[in-house]
PDB file of C-alpha atoms in Angstrom:
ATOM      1  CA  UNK A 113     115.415 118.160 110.514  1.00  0.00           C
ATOM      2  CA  UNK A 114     114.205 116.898 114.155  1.00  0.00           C
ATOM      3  CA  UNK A 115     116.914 114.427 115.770  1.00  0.00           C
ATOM      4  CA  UNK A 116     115.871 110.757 115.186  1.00  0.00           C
ATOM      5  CA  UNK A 117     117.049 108.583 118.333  1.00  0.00           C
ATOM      6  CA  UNK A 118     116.165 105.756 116.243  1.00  0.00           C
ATOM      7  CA  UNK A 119     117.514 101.921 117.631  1.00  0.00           C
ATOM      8  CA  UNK A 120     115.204  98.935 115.727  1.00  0.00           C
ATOM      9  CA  UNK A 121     116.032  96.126 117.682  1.00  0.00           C
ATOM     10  CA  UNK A 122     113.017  95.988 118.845  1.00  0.00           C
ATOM     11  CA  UNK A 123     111.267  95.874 115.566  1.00  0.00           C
ATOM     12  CA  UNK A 124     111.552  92.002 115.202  1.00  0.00           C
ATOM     13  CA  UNK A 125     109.988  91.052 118.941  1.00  0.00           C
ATOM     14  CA  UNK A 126     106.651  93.320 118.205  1.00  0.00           C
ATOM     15  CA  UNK A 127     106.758  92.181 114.374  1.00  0.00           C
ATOM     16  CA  UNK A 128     104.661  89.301 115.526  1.00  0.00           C
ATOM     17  CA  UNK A 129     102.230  90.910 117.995  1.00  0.00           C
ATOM     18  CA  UNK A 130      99.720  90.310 115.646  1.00  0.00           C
ATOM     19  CA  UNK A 131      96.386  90.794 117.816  1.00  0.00           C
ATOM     20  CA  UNK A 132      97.575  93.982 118.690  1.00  0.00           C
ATOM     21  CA  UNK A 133      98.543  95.102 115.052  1.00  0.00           C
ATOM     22  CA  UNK A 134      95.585  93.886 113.714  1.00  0.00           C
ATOM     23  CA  UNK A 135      93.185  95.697 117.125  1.00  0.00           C
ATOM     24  CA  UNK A 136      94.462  98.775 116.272  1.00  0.00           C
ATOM     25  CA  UNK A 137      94.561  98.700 112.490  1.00  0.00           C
ATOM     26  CA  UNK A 138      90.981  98.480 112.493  1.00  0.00           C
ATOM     27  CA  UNK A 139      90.505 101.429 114.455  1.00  0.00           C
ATOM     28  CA  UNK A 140      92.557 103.224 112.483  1.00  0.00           C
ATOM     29  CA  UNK A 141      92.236 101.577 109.056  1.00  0.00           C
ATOM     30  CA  UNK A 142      88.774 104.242 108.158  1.00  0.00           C
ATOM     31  CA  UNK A 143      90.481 107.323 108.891  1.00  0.00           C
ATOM     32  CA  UNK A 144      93.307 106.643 106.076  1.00  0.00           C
ATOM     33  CA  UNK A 145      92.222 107.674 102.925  1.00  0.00           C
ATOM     34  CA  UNK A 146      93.461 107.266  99.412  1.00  0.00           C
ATOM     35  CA  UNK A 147      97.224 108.438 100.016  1.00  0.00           C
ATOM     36  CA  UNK A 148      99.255 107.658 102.818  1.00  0.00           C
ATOM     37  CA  UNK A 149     102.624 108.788 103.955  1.00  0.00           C
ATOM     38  CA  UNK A 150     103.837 106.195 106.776  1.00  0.00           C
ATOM     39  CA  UNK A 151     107.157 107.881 108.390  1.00  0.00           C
ATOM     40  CA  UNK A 152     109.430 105.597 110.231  1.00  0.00           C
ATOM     41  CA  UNK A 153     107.923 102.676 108.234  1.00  0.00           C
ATOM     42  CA  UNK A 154     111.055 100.456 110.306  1.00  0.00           C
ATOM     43  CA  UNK A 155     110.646  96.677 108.415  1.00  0.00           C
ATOM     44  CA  UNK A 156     107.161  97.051 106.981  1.00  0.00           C
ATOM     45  CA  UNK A 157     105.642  94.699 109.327  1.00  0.00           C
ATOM     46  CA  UNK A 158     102.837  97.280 110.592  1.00  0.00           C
ATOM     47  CA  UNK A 159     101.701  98.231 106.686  1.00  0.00           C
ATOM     48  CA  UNK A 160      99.577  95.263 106.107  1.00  0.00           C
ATOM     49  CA  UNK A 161      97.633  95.607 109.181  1.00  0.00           C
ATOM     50  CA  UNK A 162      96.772  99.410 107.954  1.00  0.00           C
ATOM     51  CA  UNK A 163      96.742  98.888 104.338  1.00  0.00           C
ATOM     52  CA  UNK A 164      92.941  98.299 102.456  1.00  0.00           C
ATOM     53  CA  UNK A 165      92.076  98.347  99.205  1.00  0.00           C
ATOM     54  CA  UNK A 166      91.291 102.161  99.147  1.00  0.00           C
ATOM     55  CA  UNK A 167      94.596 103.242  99.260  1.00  0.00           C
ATOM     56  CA  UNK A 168      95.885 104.067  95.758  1.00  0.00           C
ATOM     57  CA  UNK A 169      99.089 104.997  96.890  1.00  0.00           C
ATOM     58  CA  UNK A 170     101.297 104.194 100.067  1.00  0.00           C
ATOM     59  CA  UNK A 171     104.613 105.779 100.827  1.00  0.00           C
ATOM     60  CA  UNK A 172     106.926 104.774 103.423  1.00  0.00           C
ATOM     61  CA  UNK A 173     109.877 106.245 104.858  1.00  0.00           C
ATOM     62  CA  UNK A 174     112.694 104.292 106.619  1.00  0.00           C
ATOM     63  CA  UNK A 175     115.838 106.873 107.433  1.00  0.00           C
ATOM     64  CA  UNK A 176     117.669 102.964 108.241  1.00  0.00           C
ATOM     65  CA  UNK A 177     119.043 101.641 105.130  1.00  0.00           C
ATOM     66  CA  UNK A 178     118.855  98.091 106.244  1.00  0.00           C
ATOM     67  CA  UNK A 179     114.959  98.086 107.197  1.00  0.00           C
ATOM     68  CA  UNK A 180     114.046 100.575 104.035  1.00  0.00           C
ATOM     69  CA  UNK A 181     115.067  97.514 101.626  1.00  0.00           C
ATOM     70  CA  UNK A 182     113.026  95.696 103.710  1.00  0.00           C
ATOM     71  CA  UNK A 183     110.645  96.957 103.582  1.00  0.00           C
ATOM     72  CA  UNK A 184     110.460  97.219  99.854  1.00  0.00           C
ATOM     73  CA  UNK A 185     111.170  92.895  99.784  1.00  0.00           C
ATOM     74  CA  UNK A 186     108.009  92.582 102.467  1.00  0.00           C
ATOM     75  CA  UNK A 187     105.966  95.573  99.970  1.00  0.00           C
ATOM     76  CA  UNK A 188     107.140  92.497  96.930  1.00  0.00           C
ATOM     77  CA  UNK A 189     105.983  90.182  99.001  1.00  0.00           C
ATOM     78  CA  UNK A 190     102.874  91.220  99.835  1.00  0.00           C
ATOM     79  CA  UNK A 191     101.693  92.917  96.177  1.00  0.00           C
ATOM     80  CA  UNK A 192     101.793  96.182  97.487  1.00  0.00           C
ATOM     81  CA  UNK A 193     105.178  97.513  95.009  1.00  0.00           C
ATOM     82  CA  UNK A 194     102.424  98.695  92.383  1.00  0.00           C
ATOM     83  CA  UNK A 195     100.961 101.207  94.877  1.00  0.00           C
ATOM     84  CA  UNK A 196     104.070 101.910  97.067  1.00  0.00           C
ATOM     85  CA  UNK A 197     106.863 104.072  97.255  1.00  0.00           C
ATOM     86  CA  UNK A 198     109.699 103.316  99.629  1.00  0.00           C
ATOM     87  CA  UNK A 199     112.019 105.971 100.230  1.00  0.00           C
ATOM     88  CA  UNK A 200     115.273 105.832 102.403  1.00  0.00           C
ATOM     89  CA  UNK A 201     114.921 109.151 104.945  1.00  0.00           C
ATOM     90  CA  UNK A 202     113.149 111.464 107.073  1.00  0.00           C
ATOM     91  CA  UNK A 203     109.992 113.608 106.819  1.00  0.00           C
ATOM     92  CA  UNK A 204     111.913 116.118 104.708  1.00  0.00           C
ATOM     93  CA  UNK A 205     113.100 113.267 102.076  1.00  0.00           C
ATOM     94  CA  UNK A 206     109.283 113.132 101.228  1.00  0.00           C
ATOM     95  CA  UNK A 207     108.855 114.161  97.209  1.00  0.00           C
ATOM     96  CA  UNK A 208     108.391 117.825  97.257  1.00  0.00           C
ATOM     97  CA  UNK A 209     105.535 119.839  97.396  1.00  0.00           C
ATOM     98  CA  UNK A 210     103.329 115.920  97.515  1.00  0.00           C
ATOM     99  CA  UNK A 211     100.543 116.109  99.979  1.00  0.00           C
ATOM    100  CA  UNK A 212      98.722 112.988 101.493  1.00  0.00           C
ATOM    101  CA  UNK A 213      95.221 112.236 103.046  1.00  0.00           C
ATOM    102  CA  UNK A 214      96.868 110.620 105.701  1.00  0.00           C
ATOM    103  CA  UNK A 215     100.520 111.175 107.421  1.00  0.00           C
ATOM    104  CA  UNK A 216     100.973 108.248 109.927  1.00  0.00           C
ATOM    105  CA  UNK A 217     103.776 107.684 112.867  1.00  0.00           C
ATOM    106  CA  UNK A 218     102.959 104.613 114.374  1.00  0.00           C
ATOM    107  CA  UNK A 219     105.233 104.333 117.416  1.00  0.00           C
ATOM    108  CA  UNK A 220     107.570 106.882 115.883  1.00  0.00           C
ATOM    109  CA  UNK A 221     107.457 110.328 116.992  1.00  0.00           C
ATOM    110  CA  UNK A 222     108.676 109.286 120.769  1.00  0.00           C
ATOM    111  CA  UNK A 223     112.076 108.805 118.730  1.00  0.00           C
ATOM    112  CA  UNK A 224     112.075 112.061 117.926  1.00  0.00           C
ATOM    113  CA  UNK A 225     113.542 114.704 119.961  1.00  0.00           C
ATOM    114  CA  UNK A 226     111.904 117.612 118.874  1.00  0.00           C
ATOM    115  CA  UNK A 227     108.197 116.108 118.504  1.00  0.00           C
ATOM    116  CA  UNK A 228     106.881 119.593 118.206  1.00  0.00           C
ATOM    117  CA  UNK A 229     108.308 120.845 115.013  1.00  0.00           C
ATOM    118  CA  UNK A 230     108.423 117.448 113.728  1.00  0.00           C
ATOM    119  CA  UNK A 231     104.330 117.717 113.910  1.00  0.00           C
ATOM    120  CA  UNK A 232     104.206 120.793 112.198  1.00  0.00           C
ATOM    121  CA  UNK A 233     106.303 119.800 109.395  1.00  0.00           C
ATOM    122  CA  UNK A 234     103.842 116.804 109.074  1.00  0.00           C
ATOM    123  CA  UNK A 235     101.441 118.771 108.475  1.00  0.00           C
ATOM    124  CA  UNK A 236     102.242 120.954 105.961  1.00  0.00           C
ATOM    125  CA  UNK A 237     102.038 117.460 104.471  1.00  0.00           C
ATOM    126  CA  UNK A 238      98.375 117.036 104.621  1.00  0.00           C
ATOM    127  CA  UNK A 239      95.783 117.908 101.922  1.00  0.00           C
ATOM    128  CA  UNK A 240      92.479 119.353 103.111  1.00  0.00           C
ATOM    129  CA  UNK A 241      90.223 117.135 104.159  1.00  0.00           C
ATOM    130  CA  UNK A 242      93.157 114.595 105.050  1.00  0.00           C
ATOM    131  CA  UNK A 243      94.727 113.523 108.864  1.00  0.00           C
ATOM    132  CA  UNK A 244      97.902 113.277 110.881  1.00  0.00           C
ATOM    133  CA  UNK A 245      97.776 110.745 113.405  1.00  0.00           C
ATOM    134  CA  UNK A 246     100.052 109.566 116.043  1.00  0.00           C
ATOM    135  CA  UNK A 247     100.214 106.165 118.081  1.00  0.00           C
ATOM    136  CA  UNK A 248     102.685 106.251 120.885  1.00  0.00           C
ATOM    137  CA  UNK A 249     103.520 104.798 124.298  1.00  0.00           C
ATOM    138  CA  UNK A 250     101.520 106.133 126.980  1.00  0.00           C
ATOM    139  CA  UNK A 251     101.958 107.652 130.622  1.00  0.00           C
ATOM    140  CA  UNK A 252     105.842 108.792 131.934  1.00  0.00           C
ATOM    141  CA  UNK A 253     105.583 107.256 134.883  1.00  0.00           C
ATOM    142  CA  UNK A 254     105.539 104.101 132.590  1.00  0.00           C
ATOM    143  CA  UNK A 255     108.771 105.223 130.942  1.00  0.00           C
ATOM    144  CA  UNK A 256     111.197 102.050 131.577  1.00  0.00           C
ATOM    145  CA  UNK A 257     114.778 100.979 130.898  1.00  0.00           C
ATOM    146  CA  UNK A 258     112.967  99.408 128.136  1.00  0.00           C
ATOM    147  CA  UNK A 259     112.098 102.716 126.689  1.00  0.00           C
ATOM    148  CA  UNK A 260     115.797 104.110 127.236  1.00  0.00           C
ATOM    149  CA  UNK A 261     117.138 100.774 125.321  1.00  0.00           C
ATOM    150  CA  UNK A 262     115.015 101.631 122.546  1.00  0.00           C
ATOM    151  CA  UNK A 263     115.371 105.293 122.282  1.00  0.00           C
ATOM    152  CA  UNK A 264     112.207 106.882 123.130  1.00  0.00           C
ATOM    153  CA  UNK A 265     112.597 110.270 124.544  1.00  0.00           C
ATOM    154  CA  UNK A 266     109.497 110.392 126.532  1.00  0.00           C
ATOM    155  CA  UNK A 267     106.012 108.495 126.729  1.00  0.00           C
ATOM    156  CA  UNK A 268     102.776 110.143 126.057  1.00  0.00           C
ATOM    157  CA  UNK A 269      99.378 111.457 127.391  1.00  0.00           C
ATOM    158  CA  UNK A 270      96.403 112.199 124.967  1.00  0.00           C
ATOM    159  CA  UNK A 271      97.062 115.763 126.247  1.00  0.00           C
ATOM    160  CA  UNK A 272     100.579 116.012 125.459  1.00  0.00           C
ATOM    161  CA  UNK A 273      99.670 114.726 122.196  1.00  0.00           C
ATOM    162  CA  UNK A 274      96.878 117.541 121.973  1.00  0.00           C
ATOM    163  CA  UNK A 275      99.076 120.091 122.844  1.00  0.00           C
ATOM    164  CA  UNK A 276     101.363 119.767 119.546  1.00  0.00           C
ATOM    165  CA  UNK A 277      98.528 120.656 117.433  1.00  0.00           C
ATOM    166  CA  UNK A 278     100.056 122.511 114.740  1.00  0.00           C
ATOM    167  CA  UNK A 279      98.272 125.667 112.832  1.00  0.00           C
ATOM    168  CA  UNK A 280      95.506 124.474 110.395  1.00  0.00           C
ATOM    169  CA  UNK A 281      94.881 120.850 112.538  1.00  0.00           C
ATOM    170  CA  UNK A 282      92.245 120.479 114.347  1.00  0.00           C
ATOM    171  CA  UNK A 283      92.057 117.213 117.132  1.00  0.00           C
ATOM    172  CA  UNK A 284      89.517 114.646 115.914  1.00  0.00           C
ATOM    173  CA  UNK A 285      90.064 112.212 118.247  1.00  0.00           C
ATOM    174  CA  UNK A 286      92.208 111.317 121.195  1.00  0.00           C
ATOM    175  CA  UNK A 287      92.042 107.899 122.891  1.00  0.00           C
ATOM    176  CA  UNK A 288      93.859 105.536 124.582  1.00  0.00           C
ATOM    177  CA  UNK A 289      94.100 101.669 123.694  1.00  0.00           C
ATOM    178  CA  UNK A 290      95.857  98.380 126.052  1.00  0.00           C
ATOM    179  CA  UNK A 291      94.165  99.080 129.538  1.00  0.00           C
ATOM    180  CA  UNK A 292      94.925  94.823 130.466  1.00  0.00           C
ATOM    181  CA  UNK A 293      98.673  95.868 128.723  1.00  0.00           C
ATOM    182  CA  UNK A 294      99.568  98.503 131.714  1.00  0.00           C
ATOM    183  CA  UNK A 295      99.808  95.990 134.063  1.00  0.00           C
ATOM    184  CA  UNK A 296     102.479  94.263 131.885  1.00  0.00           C
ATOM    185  CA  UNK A 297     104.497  97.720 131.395  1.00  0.00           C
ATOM    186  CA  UNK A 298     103.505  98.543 135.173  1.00  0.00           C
ATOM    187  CA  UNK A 299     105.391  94.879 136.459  1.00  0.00           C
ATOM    188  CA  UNK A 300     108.324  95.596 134.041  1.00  0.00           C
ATOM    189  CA  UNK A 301     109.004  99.055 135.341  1.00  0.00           C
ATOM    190  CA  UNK A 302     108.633  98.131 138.876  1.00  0.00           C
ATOM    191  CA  UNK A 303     109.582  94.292 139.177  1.00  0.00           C
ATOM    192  CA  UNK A 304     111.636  92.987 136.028  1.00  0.00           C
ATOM    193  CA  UNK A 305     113.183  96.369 135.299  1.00  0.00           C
ATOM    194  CA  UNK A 306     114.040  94.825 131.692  1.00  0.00           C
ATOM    195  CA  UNK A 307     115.541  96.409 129.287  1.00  0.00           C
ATOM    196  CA  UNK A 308     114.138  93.970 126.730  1.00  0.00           C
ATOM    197  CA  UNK A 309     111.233  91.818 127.189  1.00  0.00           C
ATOM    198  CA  UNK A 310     111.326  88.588 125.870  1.00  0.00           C
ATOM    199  CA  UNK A 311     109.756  86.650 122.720  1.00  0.00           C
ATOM    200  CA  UNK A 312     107.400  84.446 125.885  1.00  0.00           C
ATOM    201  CA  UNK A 313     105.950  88.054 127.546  1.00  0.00           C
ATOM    202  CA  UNK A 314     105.797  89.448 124.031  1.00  0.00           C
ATOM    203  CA  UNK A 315     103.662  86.640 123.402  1.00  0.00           C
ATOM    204  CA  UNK A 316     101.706  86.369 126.508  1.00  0.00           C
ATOM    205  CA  UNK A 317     100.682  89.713 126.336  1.00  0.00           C
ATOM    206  CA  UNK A 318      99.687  89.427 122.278  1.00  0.00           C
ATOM    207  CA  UNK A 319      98.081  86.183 123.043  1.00  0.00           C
ATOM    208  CA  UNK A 320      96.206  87.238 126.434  1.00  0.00           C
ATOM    209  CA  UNK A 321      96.078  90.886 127.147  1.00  0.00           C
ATOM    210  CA  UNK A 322      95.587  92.591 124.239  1.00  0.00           C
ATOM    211  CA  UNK A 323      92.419  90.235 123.453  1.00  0.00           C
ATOM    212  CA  UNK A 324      91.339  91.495 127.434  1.00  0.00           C
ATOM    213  CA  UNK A 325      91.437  95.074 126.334  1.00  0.00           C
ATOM    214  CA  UNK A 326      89.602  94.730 123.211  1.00  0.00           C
ATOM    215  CA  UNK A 327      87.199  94.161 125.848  1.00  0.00           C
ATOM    216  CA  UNK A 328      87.850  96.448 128.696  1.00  0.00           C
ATOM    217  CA  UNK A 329      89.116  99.576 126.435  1.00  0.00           C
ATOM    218  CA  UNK A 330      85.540 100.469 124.977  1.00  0.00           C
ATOM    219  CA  UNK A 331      83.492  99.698 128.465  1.00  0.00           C
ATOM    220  CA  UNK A 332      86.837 102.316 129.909  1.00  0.00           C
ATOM    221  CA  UNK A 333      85.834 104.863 126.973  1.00  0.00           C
ATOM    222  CA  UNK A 334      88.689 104.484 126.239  1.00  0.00           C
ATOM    223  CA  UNK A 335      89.949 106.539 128.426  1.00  0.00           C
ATOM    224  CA  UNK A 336      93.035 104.180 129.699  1.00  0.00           C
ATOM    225  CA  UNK A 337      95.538 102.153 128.392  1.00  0.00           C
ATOM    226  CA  UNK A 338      99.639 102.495 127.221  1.00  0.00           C
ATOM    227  CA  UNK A 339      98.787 103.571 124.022  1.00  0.00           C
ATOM    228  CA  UNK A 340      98.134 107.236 123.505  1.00  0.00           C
ATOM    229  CA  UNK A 341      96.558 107.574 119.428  1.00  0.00           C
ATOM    230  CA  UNK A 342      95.702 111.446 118.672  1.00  0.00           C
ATOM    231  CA  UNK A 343      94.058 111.554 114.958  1.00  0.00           C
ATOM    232  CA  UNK A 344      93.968 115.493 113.817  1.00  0.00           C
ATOM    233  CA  UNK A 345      92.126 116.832 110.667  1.00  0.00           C
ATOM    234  CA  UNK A 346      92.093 119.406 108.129  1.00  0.00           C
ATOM    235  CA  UNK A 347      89.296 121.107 107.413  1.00  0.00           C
TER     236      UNK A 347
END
C-alpha cells in the first residue's frame, strides 16, 4: 500500500469554495458513469458537486476515521446513503475483485508518496469502457509552505500526470483549470509565504478568481492554470 501523507485541516477552508467545486464538477461530471469509486473522499464536501442522477452507485473511501463518518452523516444528509458505500481505508480496502466506470482522486494522489504504483493499482479498478482521473495542484515551482503544511509531496504538470499512465489506460484528456488562481498561489509563495491561507483569501479567490478563469481558461485552451486534471480511459 502507497504511503498516505494525509493532514485534513485544510478540508474545512476549501469545503466552501463553492464556485470552484461546482466549475470543475461540471467538467468532470460527463465523464463519470454509473459507478464511481471516489478515494480520499476526506468530509464528503466535493461528492455533491460530482454526483448526478446517473450514478447508481458511489463509493467513497476515507483512510481518516473521523472524516469517513462524515462523510456517511453529509451522504444522510444529502439522500445519497441508498446509492453509497462509505468505507474507512485505502485503495486496497476497496471490495474485492469490484470494478468501477469511474475511479476519482480529487486533490488526493499529491498525498501519496508513491503516485506511480498507486495509479496502477487504480486501475486494475476500472471496467472497460470506464476512467481514472486525477485533479491535482499544478506547477513545482508553485509548491509552497502551504503545500508542506498540508502534506503534498509534489505539485503537478499535465505531463507528469501523463507519464503515470499505467498498462491498459490510455490519456483522454489532459488540461489545466484556475489560470486568474496562479496569481493567488504565485503571491503566497513569493510574498505571504503562508502556511495556511485564510477563510477572507479563500473567499476572495472563490468569489473573484475562479469566476475570472471560467473565462480566461477556455480562450487559454486550457492550457494554464494550478490545476493539473488528467482523465485516462479503457478501451
Amino acid at each position: 500500500m502507497s504511503e498516505l501523507k494525509y493532514v485534513g485541516s485544510e478540508l474545512e477552508l476549501f469545503g466552501k469554495a463553492h464556485n470552484w467545486k461546482s466549475y470543475y464538477g461540471r467538467i468532470l461530471g460527463p465523464y463519470l458513469g454509473e459507478t464511481v469509486l471516489e478515494v480520499g473522499a476526506g468530509a464528503g464536501l466535493t461528492t455533491p458537486y460530482l454526483i448526478t442522477g446517473r450514478q447508481r452507485l458511489w463509493t467513497a473511501l476515507e483512510p481518516d476515521p473521523e472524516l469517513a463518518a462524515r462523510v456517511e452523516e453529509e451522504y444522510e444528509a444529502r439522500g445519497y446513503a441508498s446509492r453509497s458505500t462509505v468505507i474507512c481505508g485505502t485503495l486496497d480496502d476497496a471490495p474485492e475483485g469490484a470494478r468501477y466506470s469511474a475511479v476519482l482522486y480529487i486533490d488526493v494522489l499529491e498525498h501519496i508518496e508513491d503516485d506511480r504504483a498507486e495509479v496502477a493499482r487504480a486501475a486494475e479498478r476500472i471496467e472497460p469502457g470506464g476512467r481514472l482521473i486525477v485533479l491535482g495542484p499544478a506547477h513545482q515551482f508553485l509548491f509552497s509552505e502551504f503545500d508542506d503544511a498540508i502534506g503534498h509531496f509534489r505539485r503537478y504538470t499535465t505531463g507528469m500526470l501523463e507519464a503515470l499512465t499505467p498498462p491498459g489506460l490510455q490519456v483522454e484528456r489532459s488540461f489545466y483549470l484556475d489560470s486568474a488562481g496562479i496569481l493567488a498561489s504565485l503571491g503566497n509563495r513569493l510574498l505571504l509565504r503562508s502556511s495556511m491561507p485564510t477563510p477572507a483569501q479563500i473567499q476572495l479567490w472563490d468569489r473573484y478568481l475562479t469566476q475570472i478563469s471560467r473565462v480566461l481558461d477556455p480562450l487559454l485552451l486550457r492550457r494554464l492554470g494550478k490545476t493539473a486534471i488528467t482523465i485516462w480511459h479503457r478501451p
